[in-house]
Amino acid sequence: IAMYYQQLTKDERYQIKACLQIGMKQVDIAKLLKRSPATITRKIKRNMSGFLRQYFPKKTPLKDNGVRYVRAKAAADKLNSRPIKCLSYKTPFEVFYSMID
């Protein structure tokens, strides 16, 4: 059986970004775009892993004693304290805490 794969279009990637900004779940985004939830999850993970790789080389295992907690926490704090364009130049920390207040 031949498998057919189609990459996400630029418009679909922008839609995923917009849907995440308004707080939609990945499953709902997949339904909206008529895509597999796994496709949406992979896309989101790929985008996030690029940020992590600024702090840890590509082959570094991120679990099972690959990265010590202190280093991982320091990297996460730096990433979460960094203003992001898609959050209107707010930090993820600011957005998170504004949602729980």
PDB file of C-alpha atoms in Angstrom:
ATOM      1  CA  ILE A   1       0.000   0.000   0.000  1.00  0.00           C
ATOM      2  CA  ALA A   2       1.443   3.311  -1.049  1.00  0.00           C
ATOM      3  CA  MET A   3       1.334   6.114   1.517  1.00  0.00           C
ATOM      4  CA  TYR A   4       0.564   9.652   0.398  1.00  0.00           C
ATOM      5  CA  TYR A   5       2.008  12.529   2.399  1.00  0.00           C
ATOM      6  CA  GLN A   6       1.262  16.177   1.900  1.00  0.00           C
ATOM      7  CA  GLN A   7       3.161  18.909   3.696  1.00  0.00           C
ATOM      8  CA  LEU A   8       1.340  21.599   5.595  1.00  0.00           C
ATOM      9  CA  THR A   9       0.808  24.701   3.509  1.00  0.00           C
ATOM     10  CA  LYS A  10       1.972  28.097   4.653  1.00  0.00           C
ATOM     11  CA  ASP A  11      -1.661  29.081   5.294  1.00  0.00           C
ATOM     12  CA  GLU A  12      -2.189  25.987   7.450  1.00  0.00           C
ATOM     13  CA  ARG A  13       0.894  26.814   9.504  1.00  0.00           C
ATOM     14  CA  TYR A  14      -0.413  30.356  10.069  1.00  0.00           C
ATOM     15  CA  GLN A  15      -3.806  28.923  11.049  1.00  0.00           C
ATOM     16  CA  ILE A  16      -2.165  26.591  13.567  1.00  0.00           C
ATOM     17  CA  LYS A  17      -0.296  29.533  15.071  1.00  0.00           C
ATOM     18  CA  ALA A  18      -3.455  31.660  15.287  1.00  0.00           C
ATOM     19  CA  CYS A  19      -5.483  28.809  16.800  1.00  0.00           C
ATOM     20  CA  LEU A  20      -2.837  28.181  19.448  1.00  0.00           C
ATOM     21  CA  GLN A  21      -2.811  31.876  20.313  1.00  0.00           C
ATOM     22  CA  ILE A  22      -6.538  31.821  21.070  1.00  0.00           C
ATOM     23  CA  GLY A  23      -6.132  28.656  23.125  1.00  0.00           C
ATOM     24  CA  MET A  24      -7.583  25.978  20.854  1.00  0.00           C
ATOM     25  CA  LYS A  25      -6.672  22.378  21.614  1.00  0.00           C
ATOM     26  CA  GLN A  26      -4.517  20.504  19.114  1.00  0.00           C
ATOM     27  CA  VAL A  27      -7.308  17.996  18.437  1.00  0.00           C
ATOM     28  CA  ASP A  28      -9.701  20.817  17.529  1.00  0.00           C
ATOM     29  CA  ILE A  29      -7.110  22.419  15.264  1.00  0.00           C
ATOM     30  CA  ALA A  30      -6.667  19.064  13.495  1.00  0.00           C
ATOM     31  CA  LYS A  31     -10.427  18.795  12.926  1.00  0.00           C
ATOM     32  CA  LEU A  32     -10.579  22.356  11.626  1.00  0.00           C
ATOM     33  CA  LEU A  33      -7.764  21.717   9.135  1.00  0.00           C
ATOM     34  CA  LYS A  34      -8.952  18.169   8.346  1.00  0.00           C
ATOM     35  CA  ARG A  35      -5.550  16.806   9.353  1.00  0.00           C
ATOM     36  CA  SER A  36      -4.402  14.096  11.702  1.00  0.00           C
ATOM     37  CA  PRO A  37      -3.839  15.285  15.295  1.00  0.00           C
ATOM     38  CA  ALA A  38      -0.382  13.682  15.043  1.00  0.00           C
ATOM     39  CA  THR A  39       0.492  16.028  12.175  1.00  0.00           C
ATOM     40  CA  ILE A  40      -0.411  19.072  14.256  1.00  0.00           C
ATOM     41  CA  THR A  41       1.483  17.751  17.291  1.00  0.00           C
ATOM     42  CA  ARG A  42       4.610  17.063  15.205  1.00  0.00           C
ATOM     43  CA  LYS A  43       4.522  20.574  13.736  1.00  0.00           C
ATOM     44  CA  ILE A  44       4.260  22.169  17.166  1.00  0.00           C
ATOM     45  CA  LYS A  45       7.050  19.980  18.582  1.00  0.00           C
ATOM     46  CA  ARG A  46       9.335  20.810  15.659  1.00  0.00           C
ATOM     47  CA  ASN A  47       8.905  24.515  16.264  1.00  0.00           C
ATOM     48  CA  MET A  48       9.587  24.204  19.984  1.00  0.00           C
ATOM     49  CA  SER A  49      12.599  21.909  19.630  1.00  0.00           C
ATOM     50  CA  GLY A  50      14.398  24.586  17.609  1.00  0.00           C
ATOM     51  CA  PHE A  51      14.378  26.819  20.674  1.00  0.00           C
ATOM     52  CA  LEU A  52      15.710  24.024  22.899  1.00  0.00           C
ATOM     53  CA  ARG A  53      18.532  23.253  20.495  1.00  0.00           C
ATOM     54  CA  GLN A  54      19.934  26.721  21.120  1.00  0.00           C
ATOM     55  CA  TYR A  55      20.887  25.435  24.562  1.00  0.00           C
ATOM     56  CA  PHE A  56      21.532  21.724  23.943  1.00  0.00           C
ATOM     57  CA  PRO A  57      23.297  20.139  20.937  1.00  0.00           C
ATOM     58  CA  LYS A  58      21.149  18.089  18.570  1.00  0.00           C
ATOM     59  CA  LYS A  59      22.153  14.611  19.772  1.00  0.00           C
ATOM     60  CA  THR A  60      21.822  15.479  23.473  1.00  0.00           C
ATOM     61  CA  PRO A  61      19.107  13.325  25.040  1.00  0.00           C
ATOM     62  CA  LEU A  62      16.666  15.582  26.874  1.00  0.00           C
ATOM     63  CA  LYS A  63      15.483  12.858  29.246  1.00  0.00           C
ATOM     64  CA  ASP A  64      16.852   9.796  31.031  1.00  0.00           C
ATOM     65  CA  ASN A  65      19.832  11.621  32.604  1.00  0.00           C
ATOM     66  CA  GLY A  66      20.819  13.339  29.359  1.00  0.00           C
ATOM     67  CA  VAL A  67      20.395  16.877  30.706  1.00  0.00           C
ATOM     68  CA  ARG A  68      20.561  17.695  34.388  1.00  0.00           C
ATOM     69  CA  TYR A  69      17.486  19.349  35.901  1.00  0.00           C
ATOM     70  CA  VAL A  70      19.392  22.531  36.784  1.00  0.00           C
ATOM     71  CA  ARG A  71      20.496  23.081  33.171  1.00  0.00           C
ATOM     72  CA  ALA A  72      17.042  22.254  31.820  1.00  0.00           C
ATOM     73  CA  LYS A  73      15.395  24.629  34.321  1.00  0.00           C
ATOM     74  CA  ALA A  74      17.821  27.417  33.425  1.00  0.00           C
ATOM     75  CA  ALA A  75      17.111  26.970  29.700  1.00  0.00           C
ATOM     76  CA  ALA A  76      13.341  26.863  30.303  1.00  0.00           C
ATOM     77  CA  ASP A  77      13.510  30.032  32.384  1.00  0.00           C
ATOM     78  CA  LYS A  78      15.430  31.838  29.638  1.00  0.00           C
ATOM     79  CA  LEU A  79      12.955  30.684  26.982  1.00  0.00           C
ATOM     80  CA  ASN A  80       9.927  31.624  29.080  1.00  0.00           C
ATOM     81  CA  SER A  81      11.377  35.050  29.899  1.00  0.00           C
ATOM     82  CA  ARG A  82      11.966  35.933  26.252  1.00  0.00           C
ATOM     83  CA  PRO A  83       9.399  38.177  24.496  1.00  0.00           C
ATOM     84  CA  ILE A  84       7.731  36.437  21.558  1.00  0.00           C
ATOM     85  CA  LYS A  85       6.250  38.179  18.524  1.00  0.00           C
ATOM     86  CA  CYS A  86       3.168  35.915  18.321  1.00  0.00           C
ATOM     87  CA  LEU A  87       2.353  36.853  21.934  1.00  0.00           C
ATOM     88  CA  SER A  88       2.436  40.572  21.101  1.00  0.00           C
ATOM     89  CA  TYR A  89       5.990  40.736  22.440  1.00  0.00           C
ATOM     90  CA  LYS A  90       4.977  39.460  25.855  1.00  0.00           C
ATOM     91  CA  THR A  91       6.855  36.652  27.525  1.00  0.00           C
ATOM     92  CA  PRO A  92       5.265  33.216  27.975  1.00  0.00           C
ATOM     93  CA  PHE A  93       5.499  33.827  31.744  1.00  0.00           C
ATOM     94  CA  GLU A  94       3.455  37.039  31.422  1.00  0.00           C
ATOM     95  CA  VAL A  95       0.795  35.358  29.309  1.00  0.00           C
ATOM     96  CA  PHE A  96       0.571  32.340  31.610  1.00  0.00           C
ATOM     97  CA  TYR A  97       0.256  34.381  34.790  1.00  0.00           C
ATOM     98  CA  SER A  98      -2.293  36.736  33.227  1.00  0.00           C
ATOM     99  CA  MET A  99      -4.457  33.695  32.446  1.00  0.00           C
ATOM    100  CA  ILE A 100      -4.411  32.383  36.023  1.00  0.00           C
ATOM    101  CA  ASP A 101      -4.974  35.713  37.798  1.00  0.00           C
TER     102      ASP A 101
END
